[in-house]
Amino acid sequence: MAGGGAPAPKADEPQPHPPKDQLPNISYCITSPPPWPEAILLGFQHYLVMLGTTVLIPTALVPQMGGGYEEKAKVVQTILFVAGINTLLQTTFGTRLPAVIGASYTFVPTTISIILSGRFSDTSNPIDRFERIMRATQGALIVASTLQMILGFSGLWRNVVRFLSPISAVPLVGLVGFGLYEFGFPGVAKCIEIGLPELLILVFVSQYLPHVIKSGKNVFDRFAVIFAVVIVWIYAHLLTVGGAYNGAAPTTQTSCRTDRAGIIGAAPWIRVPWPFQWGAPSFDAGEAFAMMMASFVALVESTGGFIAVSRYASATMLPPSILSRGIGWQGVAILISGLFGTGAGSSVSIENAGLLALTRVGSRRVVQIAAGFMIFFSILGKFGAVFASIPAPIIAALYCLFFAYVGAGGLSFLQFCNLNSFRTKFILGFSVFLGLSIPQYFNEYTAIKGYGPVHTGARWFNDMVNVPFSSEPFVAGVVAFFLDNTLHKKDSSIRKDRGKHWWDKFRSFKGDTRSEEFYSLPFNLNKYFPSV
């Protein structure tokens, strides 16, 4: 004790890490693009990463609809084309974040429900049946898109998001990433001899190699995806050519072989997707309601997605009006999906949000270049099909890293909350636990019985209940949001526990000068469409 019993100076005590509005150590933030050659390569990497979902959704849906390889190739091309347009719209007029807007798994159960409805069983020709089902999904998506457009552009969603605090953002954003765990290692294990090397090489190249070889150029951590995918893809091709899977079971062949996707042969050389390419959409009220519910679930998930992207782009927290604008444009994205006929709606691509974290490049230009690649390769069908035939376990290995990063991005908002408060512990623990537990029950029940726990004669009603409760981020986000806004929040100390005071300056667009830098519209449009 210095000075005869005086307390030791504060400087010696370990200090907590100071909370940061913007994520430090990002190489390029939203408004600072990398040099062109690097930006083009990074954009190509984003295109490679979004291909996984783009191919997996048609692979699941098209055969059930009655389509063959040719239809599957056309649907993949259409999803790519639409994703390119929607990503450009979102990065230019929406939130202006570097968010890729791609096909969403959230809409798949509703589409499958449309496929299974009895009204298409009278069509004997499978291709006619495929087109009829596709037109039904188009009708449902076109109606469902109005929900997000109305909530977004009217500013209603802005009023909801104003009540979001860091503590309710943690379960929402955390489970937007972690909630996709079933697409990670279970996908890798479908062909462990390809998936596991991909996972190990990706972690080694992105995390260890930069410290072993100090080039100062960030080559390995920034382009780890290209390195790892190329190495393992060549290795998988050698296994295929060498006859390693010649006598294997059909499922193993589908997962492991590099020539089994059936897309390359079926894809046309050049084809531009056009609206209503499958015919005029057909409308059914029940299906439209079910799709609207899926659209609402996607809206909540995308809110988490946008917050994660803003974090990894080293931007400040989105002002509610900007988030609302982004949701409105996402409604437009679902409308475009419905017009072109992609079979599923659109939402924020979570894997691409994770890629921002891996590369530490949150530049808007990079994602706009990626959108250019999507449109380019969707028109030049054969070339796009080559990349689209990457074996699924390779993509699943990438997901293990990207979804983990997004989940960790959600956890990072804990820096604004008081973790020694029992209120905080209850809200966090309870919402995350239910967010994992309720969807687990719904998904397990569906896997065993073939239908969800809510099983009435009205198929559309079943979907309206089963789909939201099968989504981890939706359940966790809604529970946390409800508890956080109802549990004795009048107390002034509780406001600090929630971390709300950190986000006060972002409540309105003018509250922080950085909001204008990151989120203002191009071409001086803010004059005509002011953000509040």
Short mmCIF file of C-alpha atoms in Angstrom, two decimals:
data_model
loop_
_atom_site.label_atom_id
_atom_site.label_comp_id
_atom_site.label_asym_id
_atom_site.label_seq_id
_atom_site.Cartn_x
_atom_site.Cartn_y
_atom_site.Cartn_z
CA MET A 1 0.00 0.00 0.00
CA ALA A 2 1.58 3.27 -1.07
CA GLY A 3 1.68 6.27 1.29
CA GLY A 4 0.90 4.51 4.58
CA GLY A 5 -2.43 2.80 3.93
CA ALA A 6 -3.72 4.95 1.02
CA PRO A 7 -5.59 2.93 -1.64
CA ALA A 8 -3.55 1.94 -4.67
CA PRO A 9 -3.96 4.18 -7.73
CA LYS A 10 -6.72 3.21 -10.14
CA ALA A 11 -4.31 2.92 -13.07
CA ASP A 12 -3.05 -0.46 -11.85
CA GLU A 13 -6.51 -2.03 -11.95
CA PRO A 14 -7.44 -3.94 -15.11
CA GLN A 15 -9.81 -1.83 -17.19
CA PRO A 16 -12.75 -3.32 -19.13
CA HIS A 17 -12.60 -3.14 -22.92
CA PRO A 18 -14.30 0.07 -24.01
CA PRO A 19 -17.48 -0.42 -26.07
CA LYS A 20 -17.19 0.67 -29.73
CA ASP A 21 -19.99 2.08 -31.90
CA GLN A 22 -18.09 0.99 -34.99
CA LEU A 23 -16.13 -2.24 -35.27
CA PRO A 24 -12.39 -1.42 -35.36
CA ASN A 25 -9.74 -3.24 -37.47
CA ILE A 26 -11.85 -3.33 -40.65
CA SER A 27 -9.61 -2.78 -43.69
CA TYR A 28 -12.21 -1.07 -45.89
CA CYS A 29 -15.51 0.28 -44.54
CA ILE A 30 -18.70 0.92 -46.56
CA THR A 31 -17.54 4.08 -48.27
CA SER A 32 -13.88 3.15 -48.87
CA PRO A 33 -13.52 0.72 -51.80
CA PRO A 34 -10.36 -1.38 -52.22
CA PRO A 35 -8.28 -0.99 -55.42
CA TRP A 36 -10.12 -2.29 -58.53
CA PRO A 37 -8.24 -5.61 -59.06
CA GLU A 38 -8.74 -6.53 -55.40
CA ALA A 39 -12.36 -5.34 -55.42
CA ILE A 40 -13.14 -7.53 -58.46
CA LEU A 41 -11.61 -10.62 -56.83
CA LEU A 42 -13.45 -9.94 -53.56
CA GLY A 43 -16.68 -9.47 -55.52
CA PHE A 44 -16.13 -12.80 -57.25
CA GLN A 45 -15.65 -14.39 -53.82
CA HIS A 46 -19.03 -13.02 -52.68
CA TYR A 47 -20.58 -14.48 -55.84
CA LEU A 48 -19.04 -17.92 -55.07
CA VAL A 49 -20.37 -17.84 -51.50
CA MET A 50 -23.96 -16.96 -52.42
CA LEU A 51 -24.04 -19.80 -54.98
CA GLY A 52 -24.60 -22.36 -52.22
CA THR A 53 -28.13 -21.27 -51.31
CA THR A 54 -28.84 -20.44 -54.97
CA VAL A 55 -28.25 -24.07 -55.97
CA LEU A 56 -29.52 -25.82 -52.82
CA ILE A 57 -33.03 -24.33 -52.99
CA PRO A 58 -33.80 -25.41 -56.61
CA THR A 59 -32.17 -28.79 -55.90
CA ALA A 60 -34.70 -29.29 -53.11
CA LEU A 61 -37.73 -27.84 -54.90
CA VAL A 62 -37.55 -28.47 -58.67
CA PRO A 63 -37.62 -32.32 -58.59
CA GLN A 64 -40.65 -32.22 -56.25
CA MET A 65 -42.38 -29.86 -58.66
CA GLY A 66 -41.86 -32.26 -61.56
CA GLY A 67 -38.99 -30.44 -63.28
CA GLY A 68 -35.83 -32.08 -64.62
CA TYR A 69 -32.22 -30.90 -64.94
CA GLU A 70 -33.13 -28.32 -67.59
CA GLU A 71 -35.79 -26.67 -65.37
CA LYS A 72 -33.40 -26.76 -62.42
CA ALA A 73 -30.72 -24.98 -64.48
CA LYS A 74 -33.24 -22.32 -65.55
CA VAL A 75 -34.40 -21.75 -61.96
CA VAL A 76 -30.78 -21.43 -60.75
CA GLN A 77 -30.13 -18.88 -63.50
CA THR A 78 -33.30 -16.97 -62.60
CA ILE A 79 -32.42 -16.85 -58.88
CA LEU A 80 -28.93 -15.58 -59.75
CA PHE A 81 -30.27 -12.93 -62.12
CA VAL A 82 -32.88 -11.72 -59.60
CA ALA A 83 -30.31 -11.74 -56.76
CA GLY A 84 -28.03 -9.51 -58.84
CA ILE A 85 -30.80 -6.98 -59.51
CA ASN A 86 -32.02 -7.01 -55.89
CA THR A 87 -28.50 -6.62 -54.47
CA LEU A 88 -27.92 -3.59 -56.70
CA LEU A 89 -31.25 -2.06 -55.63
CA GLN A 90 -30.58 -2.67 -51.92
CA THR A 91 -27.01 -1.30 -52.01
CA THR A 92 -28.06 1.77 -54.03
CA PHE A 93 -31.51 2.74 -52.74
CA GLY A 94 -32.23 0.48 -49.72
CA THR A 95 -30.12 0.47 -46.55
CA ARG A 96 -27.03 1.07 -48.76
CA LEU A 97 -25.22 -1.58 -46.72
CA PRO A 98 -22.99 -4.16 -48.48
CA ALA A 99 -25.73 -6.80 -48.09
CA VAL A 100 -26.32 -9.48 -50.72
CA ILE A 101 -30.05 -10.12 -51.23
CA GLY A 102 -30.46 -13.76 -52.27
CA ALA A 103 -32.98 -16.59 -52.17
CA SER A 104 -34.16 -17.42 -48.65
CA TYR A 105 -34.76 -20.80 -46.95
CA THR A 106 -37.58 -19.21 -44.94
CA PHE A 107 -39.93 -19.44 -47.93
CA VAL A 108 -39.12 -23.09 -48.75
CA PRO A 109 -41.63 -24.78 -46.37
CA THR A 110 -44.47 -22.68 -47.81
CA THR A 111 -43.41 -23.52 -51.38
CA ILE A 112 -43.29 -27.23 -50.47
CA SER A 113 -46.78 -26.86 -49.01
CA ILE A 114 -47.98 -25.44 -52.36
CA ILE A 115 -46.32 -28.39 -54.16
CA LEU A 116 -48.14 -30.88 -51.90
CA SER A 117 -51.56 -29.26 -52.23
CA GLY A 118 -53.88 -31.58 -54.12
CA ARG A 119 -54.81 -29.22 -56.91
CA PHE A 120 -51.87 -30.14 -59.18
CA SER A 121 -52.23 -33.93 -58.98
CA ASP A 122 -54.50 -34.05 -62.06
CA THR A 123 -51.63 -32.95 -64.36
CA SER A 124 -49.93 -36.03 -65.82
CA ASN A 125 -47.14 -34.27 -67.75
CA PRO A 126 -44.40 -33.46 -65.16
CA ILE A 127 -43.22 -30.33 -67.00
CA ASP A 128 -46.78 -28.93 -67.13
CA ARG A 129 -47.09 -29.70 -63.43
CA PHE A 130 -43.80 -27.91 -62.74
CA GLU A 131 -44.99 -24.80 -64.58
CA ARG A 132 -48.39 -24.79 -62.86
CA ILE A 133 -46.80 -25.04 -59.39
CA MET A 134 -44.27 -22.36 -60.28
CA ARG A 135 -47.07 -20.02 -61.37
CA ALA A 136 -48.86 -20.67 -58.05
CA THR A 137 -45.71 -19.77 -56.07
CA GLN A 138 -45.36 -16.62 -58.20
CA GLY A 139 -48.88 -15.52 -57.31
CA ALA A 140 -48.28 -16.15 -53.61
CA LEU A 141 -44.94 -14.27 -53.65
CA ILE A 142 -46.39 -11.28 -55.51
CA VAL A 143 -49.13 -10.89 -52.86
CA ALA A 144 -46.71 -11.57 -49.98
CA SER A 145 -44.31 -8.86 -51.17
CA THR A 146 -46.90 -6.18 -50.36
CA LEU A 147 -46.49 -6.88 -46.61
CA GLN A 148 -42.81 -5.84 -46.52
CA MET A 149 -43.34 -2.95 -48.93
CA ILE A 150 -46.19 -1.52 -46.79
CA LEU A 151 -44.40 -2.04 -43.45
CA GLY A 152 -41.13 -0.67 -44.86
CA PHE A 153 -42.13 2.30 -46.98
CA SER A 154 -44.94 3.50 -44.68
CA GLY A 155 -42.48 3.71 -41.78
CA LEU A 156 -44.46 1.26 -39.62
CA TRP A 157 -41.41 -0.98 -39.22
CA ARG A 158 -39.40 2.09 -38.19
CA ASN A 159 -41.73 2.52 -35.20
CA VAL A 160 -41.17 -1.13 -34.21
CA VAL A 161 -37.37 -0.98 -34.55
CA ARG A 162 -37.22 2.14 -32.36
CA PHE A 163 -37.95 -0.16 -29.39
CA LEU A 164 -35.03 -2.44 -30.21
CA SER A 165 -32.17 -2.21 -27.72
CA PRO A 166 -28.74 -3.91 -27.72
CA ILE A 167 -30.04 -6.58 -25.35
CA SER A 168 -32.93 -7.60 -27.64
CA ALA A 169 -30.62 -7.40 -30.68
CA VAL A 170 -28.27 -10.03 -29.20
CA PRO A 171 -30.64 -13.05 -29.43
CA LEU A 172 -32.01 -11.87 -32.80
CA VAL A 173 -28.66 -11.33 -34.55
CA GLY A 174 -26.96 -14.16 -32.64
CA LEU A 175 -29.47 -16.77 -33.79
CA VAL A 176 -29.63 -15.37 -37.32
CA GLY A 177 -26.14 -16.89 -37.48
CA PHE A 178 -26.10 -19.73 -34.94
CA GLY A 179 -29.68 -20.76 -35.77
CA LEU A 180 -28.48 -22.08 -39.14
CA TYR A 181 -26.37 -24.79 -37.48
CA GLU A 182 -28.18 -27.56 -39.39
CA PHE A 183 -26.68 -26.27 -42.66
CA GLY A 184 -23.14 -26.47 -41.24
CA PHE A 185 -21.52 -29.71 -40.15
CA PRO A 186 -24.44 -32.00 -41.14
CA GLY A 187 -23.78 -30.78 -44.69
CA VAL A 188 -20.03 -31.31 -44.34
CA ALA A 189 -20.61 -34.87 -43.10
CA LYS A 190 -22.56 -35.84 -46.25
CA CYS A 191 -19.15 -36.28 -47.83
CA ILE A 192 -16.65 -36.06 -45.00
CA GLU A 193 -13.57 -36.68 -47.19
CA ILE A 194 -14.30 -33.45 -49.09
CA GLY A 195 -16.09 -31.34 -46.46
CA LEU A 196 -13.62 -31.78 -43.60
CA PRO A 197 -10.46 -30.90 -45.62
CA GLU A 198 -12.30 -27.79 -46.88
CA LEU A 199 -13.13 -26.73 -43.31
CA LEU A 200 -9.59 -27.35 -42.03
CA ILE A 201 -7.90 -25.63 -44.99
CA LEU A 202 -10.25 -22.64 -44.73
CA VAL A 203 -9.48 -22.15 -41.02
CA PHE A 204 -5.74 -22.68 -41.58
CA VAL A 205 -5.46 -20.30 -44.55
CA SER A 206 -7.63 -17.55 -43.01
CA GLN A 207 -6.54 -17.68 -39.36
CA TYR A 208 -3.04 -19.26 -39.07
CA LEU A 209 -1.26 -18.63 -42.37
CA PRO A 210 -1.31 -14.79 -42.15
CA HIS A 211 0.68 -15.07 -38.88
CA VAL A 212 3.13 -17.59 -40.34
CA ILE A 213 3.77 -15.74 -43.61
CA LYS A 214 3.78 -12.03 -42.78
CA SER A 215 3.49 -10.50 -46.24
CA GLY A 216 1.66 -7.38 -45.07
CA LYS A 217 -0.67 -7.75 -48.04
CA ASN A 218 -3.56 -9.60 -46.29
CA VAL A 219 -3.65 -12.03 -49.21
CA PHE A 220 -4.44 -15.19 -47.26
CA ASP A 221 -7.13 -13.98 -44.88
CA ARG A 222 -8.81 -11.92 -47.60
CA PHE A 223 -8.91 -14.61 -50.30
CA ALA A 224 -9.05 -17.70 -48.07
CA VAL A 225 -12.34 -18.80 -49.68
CA ILE A 226 -10.89 -18.85 -53.20
CA PHE A 227 -7.74 -20.70 -52.06
CA ALA A 228 -9.62 -23.32 -50.06
CA VAL A 229 -12.41 -23.91 -52.59
CA VAL A 230 -10.00 -24.29 -55.54
CA ILE A 231 -7.72 -26.74 -53.69
CA VAL A 232 -10.54 -28.97 -52.43
CA TRP A 233 -12.54 -28.74 -55.69
CA ILE A 234 -9.53 -30.03 -57.65
CA TYR A 235 -9.05 -32.79 -55.06
CA ALA A 236 -12.76 -33.73 -55.29
CA HIS A 237 -12.50 -33.79 -59.08
CA LEU A 238 -9.47 -36.09 -58.92
CA LEU A 239 -11.41 -38.45 -56.63
CA THR A 240 -14.32 -38.42 -59.09
CA VAL A 241 -12.15 -39.02 -62.16
CA GLY A 242 -10.10 -41.64 -60.33
CA GLY A 243 -13.24 -43.72 -59.79
CA ALA A 244 -13.33 -43.40 -55.99
CA TYR A 245 -17.15 -43.26 -56.04
CA ASN A 246 -17.90 -45.68 -58.86
CA GLY A 247 -19.61 -48.27 -56.67
CA ALA A 248 -20.84 -45.87 -54.00
CA ALA A 249 -24.46 -45.37 -52.92
CA PRO A 250 -26.49 -42.84 -54.99
CA THR A 251 -26.65 -40.33 -52.10
CA THR A 252 -22.85 -40.43 -51.68
CA GLN A 253 -22.40 -39.94 -55.42
CA THR A 254 -24.72 -36.92 -55.41
CA SER A 255 -22.86 -35.27 -52.50
CA CYS A 256 -19.28 -36.14 -53.43
CA ARG A 257 -18.97 -36.26 -57.20
CA THR A 258 -18.15 -33.08 -59.11
CA ASP A 259 -20.16 -34.16 -62.17
CA ARG A 260 -23.46 -34.96 -60.51
CA ALA A 261 -25.22 -31.59 -60.22
CA GLY A 262 -26.64 -32.08 -63.73
CA ILE A 263 -26.59 -28.34 -64.30
CA ILE A 264 -23.70 -27.96 -66.75
CA GLY A 265 -25.16 -30.20 -69.44
CA ALA A 266 -28.67 -28.80 -69.04
CA ALA A 267 -27.76 -25.10 -68.91
CA PRO A 268 -28.19 -23.08 -72.11
CA TRP A 269 -25.18 -21.14 -73.40
CA ILE A 270 -26.93 -17.77 -73.28
CA ARG A 271 -30.33 -17.06 -71.79
CA VAL A 272 -31.80 -13.92 -70.25
CA PRO A 273 -34.54 -14.70 -67.67
CA TRP A 274 -37.67 -12.63 -68.18
CA PRO A 275 -40.78 -11.91 -66.04
CA PHE A 276 -43.61 -14.47 -66.29
CA GLN A 277 -41.31 -16.91 -68.11
CA TRP A 278 -43.38 -19.83 -66.77
CA GLY A 279 -46.71 -18.23 -67.73
CA ALA A 280 -49.21 -15.97 -65.97
CA PRO A 281 -49.19 -16.31 -62.14
CA SER A 282 -52.18 -17.99 -60.48
CA PHE A 283 -53.53 -16.72 -57.16
CA ASP A 284 -54.91 -18.61 -54.16
CA ALA A 285 -55.93 -16.69 -51.04
CA GLY A 286 -54.80 -19.33 -48.52
CA GLU A 287 -51.39 -19.75 -50.15
CA ALA A 288 -50.95 -15.96 -50.29
CA PHE A 289 -51.63 -15.71 -46.52
CA ALA A 290 -49.17 -18.53 -45.79
CA MET A 291 -46.53 -16.84 -47.95
CA MET A 292 -47.22 -13.53 -46.19
CA MET A 293 -46.39 -15.15 -42.87
CA ALA A 294 -43.15 -16.52 -44.36
CA SER A 295 -42.48 -12.99 -45.65
CA PHE A 296 -42.96 -11.58 -42.13
CA VAL A 297 -40.56 -14.17 -40.67
CA ALA A 298 -38.01 -13.25 -43.38
CA LEU A 299 -38.52 -9.58 -42.47
CA VAL A 300 -37.58 -10.23 -38.81
CA GLU A 301 -34.59 -12.39 -39.83
CA SER A 302 -33.41 -9.75 -42.31
CA THR A 303 -33.61 -7.08 -39.63
CA GLY A 304 -31.04 -9.16 -37.74
CA GLY A 305 -29.10 -9.69 -40.97
CA PHE A 306 -28.91 -5.95 -41.71
CA ILE A 307 -27.72 -5.21 -38.16
CA ALA A 308 -24.97 -7.85 -38.53
CA VAL A 309 -23.91 -6.41 -41.90
CA SER A 310 -23.76 -2.88 -40.48
CA ARG A 311 -21.47 -4.16 -37.72
CA TYR A 312 -19.07 -5.95 -40.07
CA ALA A 313 -19.06 -3.06 -42.55
CA SER A 314 -17.76 -0.93 -39.63
CA ALA A 315 -20.81 1.33 -39.90
CA THR A 316 -22.76 2.77 -37.00
CA MET A 317 -26.05 1.21 -35.89
CA LEU A 318 -28.77 1.62 -38.56
CA PRO A 319 -31.22 4.44 -37.78
CA PRO A 320 -34.75 2.92 -37.68
CA SER A 321 -35.85 4.91 -40.76
CA ILE A 322 -32.98 3.42 -42.82
CA LEU A 323 -33.78 -0.10 -41.68
CA SER A 324 -37.42 0.51 -42.61
CA ARG A 325 -36.35 1.73 -46.06
CA GLY A 326 -34.26 -1.41 -46.52
CA ILE A 327 -37.23 -3.61 -45.59
CA GLY A 328 -39.37 -1.73 -48.14
CA TRP A 329 -36.83 -2.49 -50.86
CA GLN A 330 -36.69 -6.08 -49.69
CA GLY A 331 -40.43 -6.18 -50.37
CA VAL A 332 -39.59 -5.03 -53.90
CA ALA A 333 -37.04 -7.86 -54.04
CA ILE A 334 -39.75 -10.43 -53.18
CA LEU A 335 -42.01 -8.85 -55.81
CA ILE A 336 -39.25 -9.24 -58.43
CA SER A 337 -38.73 -12.87 -57.28
CA GLY A 338 -42.46 -13.42 -57.81
CA LEU A 339 -42.49 -11.78 -61.25
CA PHE A 340 -39.52 -13.82 -62.54
CA GLY A 341 -40.54 -17.06 -60.79
CA THR A 342 -37.69 -18.16 -58.52
CA GLY A 343 -39.79 -20.50 -56.35
CA ALA A 344 -38.70 -18.73 -53.14
CA GLY A 345 -38.62 -15.16 -51.83
CA SER A 346 -35.55 -13.04 -51.10
CA SER A 347 -33.85 -11.90 -47.91
CA VAL A 348 -30.41 -10.87 -46.64
CA SER A 349 -27.78 -13.50 -47.39
CA ILE A 350 -26.33 -14.44 -43.99
CA GLU A 351 -23.31 -16.28 -45.46
CA ASN A 352 -22.24 -13.11 -47.29
CA ALA A 353 -22.53 -11.15 -44.04
CA GLY A 354 -20.09 -13.69 -42.56
CA LEU A 355 -17.75 -13.25 -45.53
CA LEU A 356 -17.53 -9.51 -44.73
CA ALA A 357 -16.15 -10.54 -41.33
CA LEU A 358 -13.66 -13.06 -42.75
CA THR A 359 -12.23 -10.65 -45.34
CA ARG A 360 -12.62 -7.54 -43.13
CA VAL A 361 -13.76 -5.71 -46.23
CA GLY A 362 -17.16 -4.07 -45.75
CA SER A 363 -17.03 -2.05 -48.96
CA ARG A 364 -20.29 -1.37 -50.79
CA ARG A 365 -18.54 -1.41 -54.16
CA VAL A 366 -17.31 -4.99 -53.65
CA VAL A 367 -20.88 -6.26 -53.17
CA GLN A 368 -22.07 -4.26 -56.19
CA ILE A 369 -19.34 -5.93 -58.26
CA ALA A 370 -20.57 -9.29 -56.90
CA ALA A 371 -24.07 -8.36 -58.13
CA GLY A 372 -22.54 -7.74 -61.56
CA PHE A 373 -21.03 -11.24 -61.50
CA MET A 374 -24.42 -12.71 -60.57
CA ILE A 375 -26.14 -11.07 -63.53
CA PHE A 376 -23.25 -11.86 -65.92
CA PHE A 377 -23.06 -15.57 -65.02
CA SER A 378 -26.85 -15.96 -64.96
CA ILE A 379 -27.01 -14.89 -68.61
CA LEU A 380 -23.97 -16.95 -69.70
CA GLY A 381 -25.55 -20.14 -68.44
CA LYS A 382 -22.78 -22.67 -69.15
CA PHE A 383 -20.05 -20.67 -67.40
CA GLY A 384 -22.24 -19.98 -64.39
CA ALA A 385 -23.16 -23.67 -64.24
CA VAL A 386 -19.50 -24.67 -63.85
CA PHE A 387 -19.26 -22.76 -60.55
CA ALA A 388 -22.75 -23.84 -59.53
CA SER A 389 -21.64 -27.50 -59.64
CA ILE A 390 -19.25 -27.14 -56.66
CA PRO A 391 -20.10 -30.12 -54.36
CA ALA A 392 -22.46 -29.14 -51.53
CA PRO A 393 -20.13 -30.29 -48.66
CA ILE A 394 -17.57 -27.68 -49.76
CA ILE A 395 -20.22 -24.95 -49.41
CA ALA A 396 -21.37 -26.38 -46.05
CA ALA A 397 -17.79 -26.09 -44.75
CA LEU A 398 -17.79 -22.39 -45.66
CA TYR A 399 -21.09 -21.99 -43.79
CA CYS A 400 -19.48 -23.33 -40.58
CA LEU A 401 -17.28 -20.26 -40.54
CA PHE A 402 -19.65 -17.60 -41.90
CA PHE A 403 -22.69 -18.40 -39.76
CA ALA A 404 -20.38 -18.51 -36.72
CA TYR A 405 -19.09 -15.02 -37.51
CA VAL A 406 -22.63 -13.62 -37.84
CA GLY A 407 -23.65 -15.24 -34.54
CA ALA A 408 -20.57 -13.73 -32.88
CA GLY A 409 -21.53 -10.36 -34.37
CA GLY A 410 -24.80 -10.68 -32.46
CA LEU A 411 -22.98 -11.53 -29.23
CA SER A 412 -20.77 -8.46 -29.68
CA PHE A 413 -23.71 -6.18 -28.76
CA LEU A 414 -23.37 -7.48 -25.20
CA GLN A 415 -20.59 -4.88 -24.81
CA PHE A 416 -23.34 -2.22 -24.44
CA CYS A 417 -25.36 -4.15 -21.79
CA ASN A 418 -24.89 -4.66 -18.08
CA LEU A 419 -24.13 -8.36 -17.76
CA ASN A 420 -24.28 -8.22 -13.96
CA SER A 421 -28.00 -7.47 -14.02
CA PHE A 422 -30.36 -10.38 -13.37
CA ARG A 423 -32.90 -8.82 -15.73
CA THR A 424 -30.30 -8.98 -18.53
CA LYS A 425 -29.41 -12.58 -17.67
CA PHE A 426 -33.06 -13.66 -17.69
CA ILE A 427 -33.94 -11.99 -21.02
CA LEU A 428 -30.80 -13.28 -22.74
CA GLY A 429 -30.89 -16.80 -21.40
CA PHE A 430 -34.63 -17.35 -21.76
CA SER A 431 -34.92 -15.95 -25.29
CA VAL A 432 -31.88 -17.82 -26.64
CA PHE A 433 -32.98 -21.07 -25.00
CA LEU A 434 -36.54 -20.85 -26.34
CA GLY A 435 -35.16 -19.72 -29.69
CA LEU A 436 -33.31 -23.03 -29.95
CA SER A 437 -35.81 -25.24 -28.13
CA ILE A 438 -39.15 -24.34 -29.80
CA PRO A 439 -37.90 -24.68 -33.43
CA GLN A 440 -36.18 -27.94 -32.43
CA TYR A 441 -39.57 -29.34 -31.35
CA PHE A 442 -41.34 -28.12 -34.50
CA ASN A 443 -38.61 -29.37 -36.86
CA GLU A 444 -38.28 -32.75 -35.10
CA TYR A 445 -42.05 -33.26 -35.13
CA THR A 446 -42.17 -32.43 -38.85
CA ALA A 447 -39.25 -34.76 -39.64
CA ILE A 448 -40.93 -37.72 -37.88
CA LYS A 449 -44.59 -37.18 -38.81
CA GLY A 450 -44.21 -35.48 -42.20
CA TYR A 451 -46.34 -32.53 -41.05
CA GLY A 452 -46.05 -29.85 -38.35
CA PRO A 453 -47.54 -29.88 -34.82
CA VAL A 454 -50.37 -27.64 -36.07
CA HIS A 455 -52.20 -29.95 -38.45
CA THR A 456 -55.71 -28.82 -39.38
CA GLY A 457 -57.64 -29.22 -42.63
CA ALA A 458 -56.56 -25.72 -43.72
CA ARG A 459 -53.03 -26.14 -45.06
CA TRP A 460 -52.43 -22.39 -45.25
CA PHE A 461 -53.31 -21.97 -41.54
CA ASN A 462 -50.87 -24.76 -40.59
CA ASP A 463 -48.10 -22.95 -42.46
CA MET A 464 -48.94 -19.65 -40.80
CA VAL A 465 -48.23 -21.21 -37.39
CA ASN A 466 -45.58 -23.82 -38.19
CA VAL A 467 -43.26 -21.60 -40.28
CA PRO A 468 -42.63 -18.83 -37.70
CA PHE A 469 -42.13 -21.29 -34.84
CA SER A 470 -39.58 -23.22 -36.91
CA SER A 471 -37.33 -20.15 -37.22
CA GLU A 472 -34.74 -19.76 -34.45
CA PRO A 473 -34.04 -16.02 -34.88
CA PHE A 474 -37.77 -15.24 -35.16
CA VAL A 475 -38.65 -16.98 -31.89
CA ALA A 476 -35.62 -15.63 -30.00
CA GLY A 477 -36.00 -12.11 -31.40
CA VAL A 478 -39.73 -11.88 -30.63
CA VAL A 479 -39.31 -13.27 -27.08
CA ALA A 480 -36.39 -10.93 -26.29
CA PHE A 481 -38.16 -7.90 -27.83
CA PHE A 482 -41.34 -8.59 -25.84
CA LEU A 483 -39.57 -9.19 -22.50
CA ASP A 484 -37.23 -6.23 -22.93
CA ASN A 485 -40.11 -3.84 -23.59
CA THR A 486 -42.46 -5.13 -20.88
CA LEU A 487 -40.22 -6.01 -17.90
CA HIS A 488 -40.17 -2.91 -15.59
CA LYS A 489 -38.43 -0.69 -18.12
CA LYS A 490 -39.58 2.59 -16.49
CA ASP A 491 -36.65 2.44 -14.07
CA SER A 492 -33.84 4.79 -15.23
CA SER A 493 -31.05 2.38 -14.23
CA ILE A 494 -32.66 -0.34 -16.35
CA ARG A 495 -32.36 1.86 -19.43
CA LYS A 496 -28.59 1.73 -18.89
CA ASP A 497 -28.66 -2.04 -18.28
CA ARG A 498 -30.35 -2.52 -21.67
CA GLY A 499 -27.66 -0.47 -23.40
CA LYS A 500 -30.34 1.83 -24.79
CA HIS A 501 -28.31 4.98 -24.04
CA TRP A 502 -25.63 3.82 -26.48
CA TRP A 503 -28.11 3.80 -29.34
CA ASP A 504 -29.91 7.07 -28.49
CA LYS A 505 -27.93 9.07 -31.02
CA PHE A 506 -28.99 6.68 -33.81
CA ARG A 507 -32.72 6.92 -33.06
CA SER A 508 -33.08 9.54 -35.80
CA PHE A 509 -31.15 9.97 -39.04
CA LYS A 510 -29.88 13.43 -38.04
CA GLY A 511 -28.82 12.29 -34.55
CA ASP A 512 -25.29 11.37 -35.64
CA THR A 513 -23.28 12.87 -38.50
CA ARG A 514 -21.90 9.43 -39.48
CA SER A 515 -25.39 8.21 -40.41
CA GLU A 516 -25.35 10.61 -43.35
CA GLU A 517 -21.97 9.37 -44.52
CA PHE A 518 -23.02 5.72 -44.49
CA TYR A 519 -26.73 5.72 -45.29
CA SER A 520 -27.74 8.80 -47.31
CA LEU A 521 -29.23 8.14 -50.75
CA PRO A 522 -27.24 8.74 -53.97
CA PHE A 523 -27.97 11.37 -56.66
CA ASN A 524 -29.12 13.87 -53.99
CA LEU A 525 -32.32 11.84 -53.53
CA ASN A 526 -32.39 12.62 -49.80
CA LYS A 527 -33.88 15.99 -50.78
CA TYR A 528 -36.98 14.25 -52.15
CA PHE A 529 -37.04 11.22 -49.82
CA PRO A 530 -35.80 12.58 -46.48
CA SER A 531 -34.91 10.09 -43.74
CA VAL A 532 -36.25 10.92 -40.31
#
